[in-house]
PDB file of N, CA and C in Angstrom:
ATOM      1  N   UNK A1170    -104.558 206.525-220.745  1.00 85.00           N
ATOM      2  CA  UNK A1170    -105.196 207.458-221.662  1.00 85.00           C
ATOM      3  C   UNK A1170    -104.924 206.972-223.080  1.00 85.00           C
ATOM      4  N   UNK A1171    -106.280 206.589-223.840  1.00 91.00           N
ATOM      5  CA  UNK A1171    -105.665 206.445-225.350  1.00 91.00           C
ATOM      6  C   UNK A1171    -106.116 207.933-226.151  1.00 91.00           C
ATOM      7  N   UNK A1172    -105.377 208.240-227.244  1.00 94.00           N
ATOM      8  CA  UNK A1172    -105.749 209.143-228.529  1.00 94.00           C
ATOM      9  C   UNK A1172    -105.713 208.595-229.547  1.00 94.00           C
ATOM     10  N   UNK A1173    -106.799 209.000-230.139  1.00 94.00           N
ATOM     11  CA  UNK A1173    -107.414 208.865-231.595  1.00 94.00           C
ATOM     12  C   UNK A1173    -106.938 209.895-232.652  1.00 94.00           C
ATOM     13  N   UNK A1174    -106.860 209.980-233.562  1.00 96.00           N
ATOM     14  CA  UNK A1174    -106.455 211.272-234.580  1.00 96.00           C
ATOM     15  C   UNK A1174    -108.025 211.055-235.662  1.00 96.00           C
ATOM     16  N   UNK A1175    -108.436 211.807-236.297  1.00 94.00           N
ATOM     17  CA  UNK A1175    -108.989 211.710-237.700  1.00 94.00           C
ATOM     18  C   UNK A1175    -108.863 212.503-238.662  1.00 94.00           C
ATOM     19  N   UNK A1176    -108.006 212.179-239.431  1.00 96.00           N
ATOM     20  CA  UNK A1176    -107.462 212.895-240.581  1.00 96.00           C
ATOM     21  C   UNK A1176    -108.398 212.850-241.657  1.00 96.00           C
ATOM     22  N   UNK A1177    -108.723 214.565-242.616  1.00 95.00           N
ATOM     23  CA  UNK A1177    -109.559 214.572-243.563  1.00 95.00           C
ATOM     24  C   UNK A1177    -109.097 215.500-244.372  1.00 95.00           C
ATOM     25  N   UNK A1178    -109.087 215.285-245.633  1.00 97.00           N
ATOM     26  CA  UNK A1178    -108.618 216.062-246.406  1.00 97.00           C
ATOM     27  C   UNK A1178    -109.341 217.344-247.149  1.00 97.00           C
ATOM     28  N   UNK A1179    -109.078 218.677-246.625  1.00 97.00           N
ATOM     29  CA  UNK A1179    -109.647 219.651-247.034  1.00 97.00           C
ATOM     30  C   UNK A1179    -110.453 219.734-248.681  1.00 97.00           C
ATOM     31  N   UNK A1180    -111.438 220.163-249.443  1.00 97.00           N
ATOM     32  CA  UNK A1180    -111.727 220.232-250.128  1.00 97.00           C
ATOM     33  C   UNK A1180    -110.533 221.604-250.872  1.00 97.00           C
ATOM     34  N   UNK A1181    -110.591 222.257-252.092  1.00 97.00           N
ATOM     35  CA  UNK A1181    -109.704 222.897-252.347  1.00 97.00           C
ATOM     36  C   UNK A1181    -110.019 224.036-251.729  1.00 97.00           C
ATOM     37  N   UNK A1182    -109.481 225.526-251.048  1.00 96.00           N
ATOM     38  CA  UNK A1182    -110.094 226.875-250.871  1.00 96.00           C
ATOM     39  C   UNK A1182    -111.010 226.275-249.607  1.00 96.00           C
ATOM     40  N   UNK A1183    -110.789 225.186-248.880  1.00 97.00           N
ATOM     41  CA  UNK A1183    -111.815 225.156-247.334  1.00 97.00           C
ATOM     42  C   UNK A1183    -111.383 225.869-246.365  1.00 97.00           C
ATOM     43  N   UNK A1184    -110.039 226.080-246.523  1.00 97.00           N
ATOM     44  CA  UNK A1184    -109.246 226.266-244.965  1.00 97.00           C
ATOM     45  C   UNK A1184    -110.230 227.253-243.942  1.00 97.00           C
ATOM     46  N   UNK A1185    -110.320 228.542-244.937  1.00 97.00           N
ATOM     47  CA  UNK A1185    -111.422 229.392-243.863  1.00 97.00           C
ATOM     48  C   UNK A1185    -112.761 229.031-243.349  1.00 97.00           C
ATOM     49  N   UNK A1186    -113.251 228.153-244.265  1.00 97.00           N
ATOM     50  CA  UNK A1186    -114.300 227.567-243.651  1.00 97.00           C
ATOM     51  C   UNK A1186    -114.184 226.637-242.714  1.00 97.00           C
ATOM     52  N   UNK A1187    -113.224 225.952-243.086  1.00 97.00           N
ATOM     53  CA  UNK A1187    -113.230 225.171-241.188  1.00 97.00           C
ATOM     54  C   UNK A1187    -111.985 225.809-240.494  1.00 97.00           C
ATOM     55  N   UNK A1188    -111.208 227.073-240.476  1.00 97.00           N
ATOM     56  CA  UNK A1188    -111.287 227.322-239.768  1.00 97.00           C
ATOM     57  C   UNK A1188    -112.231 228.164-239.364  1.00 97.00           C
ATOM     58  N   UNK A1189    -113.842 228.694-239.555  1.00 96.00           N
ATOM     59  CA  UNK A1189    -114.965 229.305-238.863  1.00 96.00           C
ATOM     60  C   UNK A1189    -115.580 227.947-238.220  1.00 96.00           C
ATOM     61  N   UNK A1190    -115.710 227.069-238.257  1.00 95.00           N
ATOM     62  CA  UNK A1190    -116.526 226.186-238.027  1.00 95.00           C
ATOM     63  C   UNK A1190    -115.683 225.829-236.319  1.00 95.00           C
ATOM     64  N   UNK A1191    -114.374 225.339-236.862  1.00 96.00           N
ATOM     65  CA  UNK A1191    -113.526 225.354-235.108  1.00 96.00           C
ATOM     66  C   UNK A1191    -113.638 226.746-234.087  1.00 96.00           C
ATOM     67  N   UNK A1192    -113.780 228.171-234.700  1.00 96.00           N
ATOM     68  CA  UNK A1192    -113.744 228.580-234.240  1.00 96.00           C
ATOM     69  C   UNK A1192    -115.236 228.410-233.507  1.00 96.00           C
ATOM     70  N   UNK A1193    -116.118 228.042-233.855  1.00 94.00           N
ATOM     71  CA  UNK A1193    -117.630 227.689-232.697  1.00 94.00           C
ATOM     72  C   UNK A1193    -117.233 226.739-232.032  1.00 94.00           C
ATOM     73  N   UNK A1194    -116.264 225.849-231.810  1.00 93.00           N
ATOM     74  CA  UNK A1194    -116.433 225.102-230.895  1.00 93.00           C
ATOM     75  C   UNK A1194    -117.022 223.738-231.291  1.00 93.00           C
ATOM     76  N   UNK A1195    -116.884 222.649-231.021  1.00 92.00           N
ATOM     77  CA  UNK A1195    -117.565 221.288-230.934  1.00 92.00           C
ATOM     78  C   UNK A1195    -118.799 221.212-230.663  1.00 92.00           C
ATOM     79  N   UNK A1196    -119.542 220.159-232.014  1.00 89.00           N
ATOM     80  CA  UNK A1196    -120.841 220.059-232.008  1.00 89.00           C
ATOM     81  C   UNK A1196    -121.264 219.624-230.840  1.00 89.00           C
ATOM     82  N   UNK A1197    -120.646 219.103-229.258  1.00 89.00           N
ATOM     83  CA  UNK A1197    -121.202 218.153-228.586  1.00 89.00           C
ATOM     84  C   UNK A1197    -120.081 219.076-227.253  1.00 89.00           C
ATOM     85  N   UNK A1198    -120.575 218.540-226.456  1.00 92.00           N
ATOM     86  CA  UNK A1198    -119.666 219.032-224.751  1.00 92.00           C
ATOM     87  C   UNK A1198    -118.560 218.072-224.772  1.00 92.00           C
ATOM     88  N   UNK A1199    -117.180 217.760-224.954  1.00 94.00           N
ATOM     89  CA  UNK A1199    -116.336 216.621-224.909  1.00 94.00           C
ATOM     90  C   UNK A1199    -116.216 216.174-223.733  1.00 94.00           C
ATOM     91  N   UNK A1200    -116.446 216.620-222.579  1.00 94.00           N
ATOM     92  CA  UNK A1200    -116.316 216.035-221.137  1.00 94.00           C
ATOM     93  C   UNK A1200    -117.603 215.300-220.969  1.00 94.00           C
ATOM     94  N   UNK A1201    -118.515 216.148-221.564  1.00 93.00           N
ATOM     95  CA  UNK A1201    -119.754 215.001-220.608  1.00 93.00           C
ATOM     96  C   UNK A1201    -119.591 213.356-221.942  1.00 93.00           C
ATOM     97  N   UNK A1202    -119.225 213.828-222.871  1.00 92.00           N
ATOM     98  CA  UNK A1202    -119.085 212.462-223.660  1.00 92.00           C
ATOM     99  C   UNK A1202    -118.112 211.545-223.451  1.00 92.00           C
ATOM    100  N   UNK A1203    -117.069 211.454-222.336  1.00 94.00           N
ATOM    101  CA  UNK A1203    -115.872 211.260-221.700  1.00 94.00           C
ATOM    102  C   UNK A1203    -115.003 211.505-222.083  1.00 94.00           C
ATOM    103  N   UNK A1204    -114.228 212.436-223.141  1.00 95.00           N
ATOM    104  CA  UNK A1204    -113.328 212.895-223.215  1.00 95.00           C
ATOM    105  C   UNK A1204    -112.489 213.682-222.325  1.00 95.00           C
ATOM    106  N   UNK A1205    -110.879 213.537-221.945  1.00 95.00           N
ATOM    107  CA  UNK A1205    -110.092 213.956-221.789  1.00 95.00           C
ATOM    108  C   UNK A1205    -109.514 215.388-222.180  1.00 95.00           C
ATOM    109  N   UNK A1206    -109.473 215.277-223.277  1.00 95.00           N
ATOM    110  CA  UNK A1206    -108.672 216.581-224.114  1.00 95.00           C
ATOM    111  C   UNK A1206    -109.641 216.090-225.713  1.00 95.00           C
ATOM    112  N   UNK A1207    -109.272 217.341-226.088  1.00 96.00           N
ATOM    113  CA  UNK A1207    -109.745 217.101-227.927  1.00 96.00           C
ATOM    114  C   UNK A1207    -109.034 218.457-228.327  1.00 96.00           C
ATOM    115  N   UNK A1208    -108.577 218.302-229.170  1.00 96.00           N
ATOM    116  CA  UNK A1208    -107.944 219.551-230.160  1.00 96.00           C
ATOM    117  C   UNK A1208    -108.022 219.248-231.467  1.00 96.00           C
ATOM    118  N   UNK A1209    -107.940 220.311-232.204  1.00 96.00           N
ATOM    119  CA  UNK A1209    -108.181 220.474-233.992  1.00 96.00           C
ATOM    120  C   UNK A1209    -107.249 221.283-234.675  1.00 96.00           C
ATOM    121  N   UNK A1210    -106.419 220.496-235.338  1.00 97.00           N
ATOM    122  CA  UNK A1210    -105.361 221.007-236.462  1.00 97.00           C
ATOM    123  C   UNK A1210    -105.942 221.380-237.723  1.00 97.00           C
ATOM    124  N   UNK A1211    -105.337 222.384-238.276  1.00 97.00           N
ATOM    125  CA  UNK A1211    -105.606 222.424-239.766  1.00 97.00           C
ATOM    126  C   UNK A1211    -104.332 223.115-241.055  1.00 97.00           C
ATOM    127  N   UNK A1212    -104.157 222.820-241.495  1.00 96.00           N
ATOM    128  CA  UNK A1212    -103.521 223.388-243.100  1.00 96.00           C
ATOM    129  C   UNK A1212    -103.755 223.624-243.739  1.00 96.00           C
ATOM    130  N   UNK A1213    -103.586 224.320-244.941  1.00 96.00           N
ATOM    131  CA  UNK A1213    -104.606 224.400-245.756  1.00 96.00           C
ATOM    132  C   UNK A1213    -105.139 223.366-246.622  1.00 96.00           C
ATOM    133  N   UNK A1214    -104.402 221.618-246.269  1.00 97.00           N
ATOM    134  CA  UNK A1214    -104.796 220.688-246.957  1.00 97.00           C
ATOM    135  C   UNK A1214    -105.434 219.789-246.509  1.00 97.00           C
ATOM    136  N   UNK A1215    -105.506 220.091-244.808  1.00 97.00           N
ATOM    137  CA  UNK A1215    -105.747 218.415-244.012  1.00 97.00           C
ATOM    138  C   UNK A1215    -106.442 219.485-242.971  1.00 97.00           C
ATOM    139  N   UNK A1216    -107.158 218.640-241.917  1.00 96.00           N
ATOM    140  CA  UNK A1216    -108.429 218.940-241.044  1.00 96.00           C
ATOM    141  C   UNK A1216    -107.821 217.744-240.128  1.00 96.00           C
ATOM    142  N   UNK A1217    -107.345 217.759-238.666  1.00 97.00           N
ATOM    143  CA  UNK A1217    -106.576 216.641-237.859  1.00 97.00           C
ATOM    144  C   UNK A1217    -107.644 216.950-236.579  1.00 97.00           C
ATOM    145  N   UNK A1218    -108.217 216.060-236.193  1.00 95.00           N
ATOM    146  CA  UNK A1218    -108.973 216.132-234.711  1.00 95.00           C
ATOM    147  C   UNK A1218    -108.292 215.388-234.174  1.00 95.00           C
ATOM    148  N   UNK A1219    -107.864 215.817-232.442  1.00 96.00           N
ATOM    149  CA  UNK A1219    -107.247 214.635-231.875  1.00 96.00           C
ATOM    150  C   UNK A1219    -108.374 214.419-230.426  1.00 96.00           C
ATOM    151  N   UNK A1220    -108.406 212.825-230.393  1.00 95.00           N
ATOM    152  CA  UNK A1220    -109.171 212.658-229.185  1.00 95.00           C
ATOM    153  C   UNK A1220    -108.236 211.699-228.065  1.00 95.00           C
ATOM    154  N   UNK A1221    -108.860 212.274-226.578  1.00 95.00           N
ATOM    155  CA  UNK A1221    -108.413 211.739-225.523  1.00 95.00           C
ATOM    156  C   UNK A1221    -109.264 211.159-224.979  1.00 95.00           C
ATOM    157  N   UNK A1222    -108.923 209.814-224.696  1.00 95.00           N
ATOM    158  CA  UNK A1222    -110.088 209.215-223.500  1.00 95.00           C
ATOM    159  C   UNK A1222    -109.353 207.833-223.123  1.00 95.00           C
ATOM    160  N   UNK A1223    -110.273 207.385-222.002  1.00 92.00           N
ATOM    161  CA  UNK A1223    -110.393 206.274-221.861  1.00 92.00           C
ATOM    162  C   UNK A1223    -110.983 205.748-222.360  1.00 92.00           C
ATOM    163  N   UNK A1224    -110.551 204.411-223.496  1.00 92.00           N
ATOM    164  CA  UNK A1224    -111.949 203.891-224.158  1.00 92.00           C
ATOM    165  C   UNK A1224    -112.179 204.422-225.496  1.00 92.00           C
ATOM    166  N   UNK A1225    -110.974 205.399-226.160  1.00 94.00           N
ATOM    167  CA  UNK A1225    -111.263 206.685-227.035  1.00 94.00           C
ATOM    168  C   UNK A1225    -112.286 205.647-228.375  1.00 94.00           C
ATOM    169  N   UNK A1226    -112.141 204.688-228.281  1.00 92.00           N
ATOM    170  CA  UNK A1226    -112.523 204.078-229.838  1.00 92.00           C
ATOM    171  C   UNK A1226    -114.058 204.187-229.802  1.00 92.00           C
ATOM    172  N   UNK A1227    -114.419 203.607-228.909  1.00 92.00           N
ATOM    173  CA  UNK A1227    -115.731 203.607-227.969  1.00 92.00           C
ATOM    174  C   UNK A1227    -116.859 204.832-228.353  1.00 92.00           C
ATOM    175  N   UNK A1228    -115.776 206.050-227.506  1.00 92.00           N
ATOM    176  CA  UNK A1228    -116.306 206.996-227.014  1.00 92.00           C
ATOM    177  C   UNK A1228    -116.898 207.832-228.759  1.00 92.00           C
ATOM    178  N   UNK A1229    -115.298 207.655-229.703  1.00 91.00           N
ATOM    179  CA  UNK A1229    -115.606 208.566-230.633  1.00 91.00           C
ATOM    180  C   UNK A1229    -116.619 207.103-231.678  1.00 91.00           C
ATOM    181  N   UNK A1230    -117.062 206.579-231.508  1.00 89.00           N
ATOM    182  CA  UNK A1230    -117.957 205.362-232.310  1.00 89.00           C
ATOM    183  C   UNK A1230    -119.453 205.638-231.546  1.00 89.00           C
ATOM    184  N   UNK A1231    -119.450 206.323-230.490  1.00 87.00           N
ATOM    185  CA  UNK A1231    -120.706 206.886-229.920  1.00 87.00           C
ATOM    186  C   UNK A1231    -121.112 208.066-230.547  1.00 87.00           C
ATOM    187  N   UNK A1232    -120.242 209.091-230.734  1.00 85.00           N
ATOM    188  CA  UNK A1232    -120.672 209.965-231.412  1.00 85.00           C
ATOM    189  C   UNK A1232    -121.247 209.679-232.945  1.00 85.00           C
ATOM    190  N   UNK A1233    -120.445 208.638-233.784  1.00 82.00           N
ATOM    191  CA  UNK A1233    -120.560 208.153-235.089  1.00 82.00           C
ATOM    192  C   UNK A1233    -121.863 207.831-235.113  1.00 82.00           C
ATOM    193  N   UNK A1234    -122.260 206.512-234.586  1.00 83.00           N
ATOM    194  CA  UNK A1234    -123.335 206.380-234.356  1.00 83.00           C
ATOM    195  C   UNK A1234    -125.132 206.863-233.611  1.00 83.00           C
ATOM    196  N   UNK A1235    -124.510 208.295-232.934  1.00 81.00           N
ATOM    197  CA  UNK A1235    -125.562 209.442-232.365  1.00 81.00           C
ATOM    198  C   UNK A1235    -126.301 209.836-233.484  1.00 81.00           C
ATOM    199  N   UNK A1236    -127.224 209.569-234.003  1.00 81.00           N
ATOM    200  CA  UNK A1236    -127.774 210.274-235.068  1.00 81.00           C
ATOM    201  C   UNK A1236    -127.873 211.731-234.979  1.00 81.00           C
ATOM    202  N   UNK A1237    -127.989 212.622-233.449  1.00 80.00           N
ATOM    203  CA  UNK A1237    -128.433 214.073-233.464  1.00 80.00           C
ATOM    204  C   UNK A1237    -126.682 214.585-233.791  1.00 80.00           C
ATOM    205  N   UNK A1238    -125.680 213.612-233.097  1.00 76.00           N
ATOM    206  CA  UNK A1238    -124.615 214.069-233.339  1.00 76.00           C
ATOM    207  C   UNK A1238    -123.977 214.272-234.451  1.00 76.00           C
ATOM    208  N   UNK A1239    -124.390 212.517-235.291  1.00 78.00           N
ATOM    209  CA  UNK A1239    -123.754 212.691-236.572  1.00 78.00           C
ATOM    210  C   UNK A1239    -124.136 213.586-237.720  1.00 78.00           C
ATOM    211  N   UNK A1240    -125.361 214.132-237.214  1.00 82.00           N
ATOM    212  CA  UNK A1240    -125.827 215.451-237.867  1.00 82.00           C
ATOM    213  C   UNK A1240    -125.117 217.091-237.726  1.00 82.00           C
ATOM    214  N   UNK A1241    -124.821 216.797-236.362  1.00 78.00           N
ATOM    215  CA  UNK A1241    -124.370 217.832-235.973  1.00 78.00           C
ATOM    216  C   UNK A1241    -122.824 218.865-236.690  1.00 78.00           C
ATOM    217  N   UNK A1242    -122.422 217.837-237.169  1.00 84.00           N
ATOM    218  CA  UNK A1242    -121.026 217.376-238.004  1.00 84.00           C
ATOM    219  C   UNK A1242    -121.217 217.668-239.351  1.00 84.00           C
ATOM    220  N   UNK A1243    -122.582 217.322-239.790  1.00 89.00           N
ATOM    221  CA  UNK A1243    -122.702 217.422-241.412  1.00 89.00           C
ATOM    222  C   UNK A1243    -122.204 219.074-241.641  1.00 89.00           C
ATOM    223  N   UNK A1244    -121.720 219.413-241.347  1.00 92.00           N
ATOM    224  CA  UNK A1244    -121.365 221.469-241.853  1.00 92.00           C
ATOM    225  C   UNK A1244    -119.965 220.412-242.311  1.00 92.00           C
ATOM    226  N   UNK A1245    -119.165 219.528-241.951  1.00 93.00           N
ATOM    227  CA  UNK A1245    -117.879 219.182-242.165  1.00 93.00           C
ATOM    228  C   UNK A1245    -117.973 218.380-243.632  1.00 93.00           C
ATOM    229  N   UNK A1246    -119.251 217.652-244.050  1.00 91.00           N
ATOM    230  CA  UNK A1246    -118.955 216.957-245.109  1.00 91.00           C
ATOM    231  C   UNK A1246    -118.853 218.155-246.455  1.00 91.00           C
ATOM    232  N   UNK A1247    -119.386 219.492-246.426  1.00 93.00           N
ATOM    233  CA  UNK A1247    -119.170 219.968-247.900  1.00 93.00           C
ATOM    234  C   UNK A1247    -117.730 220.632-247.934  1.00 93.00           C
ATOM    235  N   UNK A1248    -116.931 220.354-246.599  1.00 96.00           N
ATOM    236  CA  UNK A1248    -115.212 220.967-246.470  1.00 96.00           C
ATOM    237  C   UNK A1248    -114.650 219.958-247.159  1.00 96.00           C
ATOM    238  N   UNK A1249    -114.761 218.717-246.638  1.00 95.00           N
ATOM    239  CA  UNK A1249    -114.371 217.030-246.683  1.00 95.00           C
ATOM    240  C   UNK A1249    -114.322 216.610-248.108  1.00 95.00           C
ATOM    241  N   UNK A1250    -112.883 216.453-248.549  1.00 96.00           N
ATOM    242  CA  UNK A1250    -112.486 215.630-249.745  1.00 96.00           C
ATOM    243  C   UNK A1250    -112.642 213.916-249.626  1.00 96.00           C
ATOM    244  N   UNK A1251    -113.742 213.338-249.767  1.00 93.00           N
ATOM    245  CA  UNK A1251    -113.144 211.848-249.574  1.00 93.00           C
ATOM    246  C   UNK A1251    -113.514 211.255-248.248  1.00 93.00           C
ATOM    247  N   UNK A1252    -113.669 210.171-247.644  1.00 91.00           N
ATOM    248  CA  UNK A1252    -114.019 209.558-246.325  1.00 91.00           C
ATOM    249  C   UNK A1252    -112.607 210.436-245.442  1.00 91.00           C
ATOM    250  N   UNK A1253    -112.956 210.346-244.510  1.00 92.00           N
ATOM    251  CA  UNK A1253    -111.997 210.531-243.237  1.00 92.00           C
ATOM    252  C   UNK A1253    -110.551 209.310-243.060  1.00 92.00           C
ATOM    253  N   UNK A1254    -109.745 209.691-242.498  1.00 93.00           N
ATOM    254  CA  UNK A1254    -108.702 208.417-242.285  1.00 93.00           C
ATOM    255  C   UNK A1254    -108.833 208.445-240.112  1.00 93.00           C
ATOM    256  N   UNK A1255    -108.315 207.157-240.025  1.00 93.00           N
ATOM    257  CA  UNK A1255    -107.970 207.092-238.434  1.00 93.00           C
ATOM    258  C   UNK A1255    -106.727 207.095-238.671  1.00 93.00           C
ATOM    259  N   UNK A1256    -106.407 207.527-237.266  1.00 94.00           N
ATOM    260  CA  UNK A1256    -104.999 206.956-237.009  1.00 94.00           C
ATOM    261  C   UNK A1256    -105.090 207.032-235.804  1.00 94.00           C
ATOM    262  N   UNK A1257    -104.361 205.444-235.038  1.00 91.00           N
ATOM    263  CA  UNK A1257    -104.360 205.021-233.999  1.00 91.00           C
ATOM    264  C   UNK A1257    -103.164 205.242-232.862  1.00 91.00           C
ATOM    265  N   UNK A1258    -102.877 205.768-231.975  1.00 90.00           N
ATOM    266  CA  UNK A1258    -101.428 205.945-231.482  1.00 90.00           C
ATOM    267  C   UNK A1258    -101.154 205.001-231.166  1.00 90.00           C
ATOM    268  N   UNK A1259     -99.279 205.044-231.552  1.00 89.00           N
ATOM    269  CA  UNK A1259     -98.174 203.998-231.120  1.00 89.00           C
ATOM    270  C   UNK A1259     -97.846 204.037-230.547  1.00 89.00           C
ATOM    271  N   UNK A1260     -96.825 205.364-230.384  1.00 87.00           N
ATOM    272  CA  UNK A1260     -96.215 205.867-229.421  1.00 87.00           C
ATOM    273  C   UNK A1260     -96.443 207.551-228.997  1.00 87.00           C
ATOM    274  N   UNK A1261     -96.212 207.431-227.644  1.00 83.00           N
ATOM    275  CA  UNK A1261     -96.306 208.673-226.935  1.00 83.00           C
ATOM    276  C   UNK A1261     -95.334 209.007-225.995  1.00 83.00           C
ATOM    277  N   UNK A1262     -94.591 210.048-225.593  1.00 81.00           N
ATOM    278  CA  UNK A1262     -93.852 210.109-224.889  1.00 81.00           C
ATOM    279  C   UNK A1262     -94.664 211.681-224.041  1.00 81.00           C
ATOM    280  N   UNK A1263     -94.284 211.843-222.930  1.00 81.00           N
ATOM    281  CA  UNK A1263     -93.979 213.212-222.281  1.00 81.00           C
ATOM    282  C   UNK A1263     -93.334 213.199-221.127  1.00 81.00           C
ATOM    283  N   UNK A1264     -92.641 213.871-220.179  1.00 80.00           N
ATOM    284  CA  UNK A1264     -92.327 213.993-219.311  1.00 80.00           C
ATOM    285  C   UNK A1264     -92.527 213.105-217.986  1.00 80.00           C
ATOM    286  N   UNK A1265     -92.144 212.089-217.651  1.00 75.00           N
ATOM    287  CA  UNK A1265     -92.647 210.864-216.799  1.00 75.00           C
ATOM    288  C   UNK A1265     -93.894 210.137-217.285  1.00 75.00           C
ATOM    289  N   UNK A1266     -94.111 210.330-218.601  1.00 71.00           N
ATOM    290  CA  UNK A1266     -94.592 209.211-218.970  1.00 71.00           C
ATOM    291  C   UNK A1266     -94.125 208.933-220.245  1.00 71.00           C
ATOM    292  N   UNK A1267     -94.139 207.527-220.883  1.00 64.00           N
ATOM    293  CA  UNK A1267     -93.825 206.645-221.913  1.00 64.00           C
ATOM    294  C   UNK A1267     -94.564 205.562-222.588  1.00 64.00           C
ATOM    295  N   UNK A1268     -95.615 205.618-223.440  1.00 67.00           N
ATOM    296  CA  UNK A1268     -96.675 204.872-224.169  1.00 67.00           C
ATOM    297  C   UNK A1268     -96.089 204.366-225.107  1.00 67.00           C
ATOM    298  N   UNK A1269     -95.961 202.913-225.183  1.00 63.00           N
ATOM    299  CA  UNK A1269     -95.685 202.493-226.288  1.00 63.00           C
ATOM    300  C   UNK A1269     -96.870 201.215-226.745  1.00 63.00           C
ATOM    301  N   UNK A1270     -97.645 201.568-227.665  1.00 64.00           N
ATOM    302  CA  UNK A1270     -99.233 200.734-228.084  1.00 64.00           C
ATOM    303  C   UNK A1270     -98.400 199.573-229.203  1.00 64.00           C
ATOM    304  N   UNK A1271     -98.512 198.704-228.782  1.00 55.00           N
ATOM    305  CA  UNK A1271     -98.598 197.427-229.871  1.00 55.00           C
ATOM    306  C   UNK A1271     -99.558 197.460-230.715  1.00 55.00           C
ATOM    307  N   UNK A1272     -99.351 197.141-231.997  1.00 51.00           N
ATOM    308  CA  UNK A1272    -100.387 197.408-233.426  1.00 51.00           C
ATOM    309  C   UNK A1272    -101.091 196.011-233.258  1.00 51.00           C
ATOM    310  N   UNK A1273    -102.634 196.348-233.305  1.00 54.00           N
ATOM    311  CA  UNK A1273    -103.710 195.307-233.357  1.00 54.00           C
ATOM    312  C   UNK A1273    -102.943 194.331-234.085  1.00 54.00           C
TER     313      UNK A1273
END
């Protein structure tokens, strides 16, 4: 299983607006797009999506490139301070299992 993160930095006074926007749910079904798990953090400064998959780079570069999708998303650019950041996992630990990702 890999995870993806994408970190974005709230515009000032967004927080309630994305948190209404999480509260609808994902522009897209995450299972039929092969996702694993997906969850969404927020603060009142940062906006954190995390993705699960096999393939996660793939999977979330399909959506990027979906034009109906990457539309689907535009409610996020007037929250959005600035491009988005990735972040790639290193390490993972849980309970009988132990991930440790070597950096490209």
């Amino acid at each position: 299983m890999n995870r993806l993160m994408i970190i974005a930095r709230l515009k000032e006074g967004s927080q309630e607006a994305a948190e209404e926007l999480i509260r609808r749910g994902p522009p897209f079904e995450p299972g039929e797009l092969g996702f694993e798990r997906h969850s969404v953090y927020v603060s009142p400064h940062d906006v954190v999506f995390l993705f699960e998959a096999h393939a996660v780079d793939r999977v979330v570069d399909n959506i990027v490139d979906d034009s109906v999708l990457s539309t689907a998303l535009a409610p996020w650019s007037a929250l959005v301070d600035g491009p988005p950041r990735l972040a790639h996992e290193r390490y993972h630990w849980s309970r009988g299992e132990q991930t440790t990702t070597a950096t490209p």
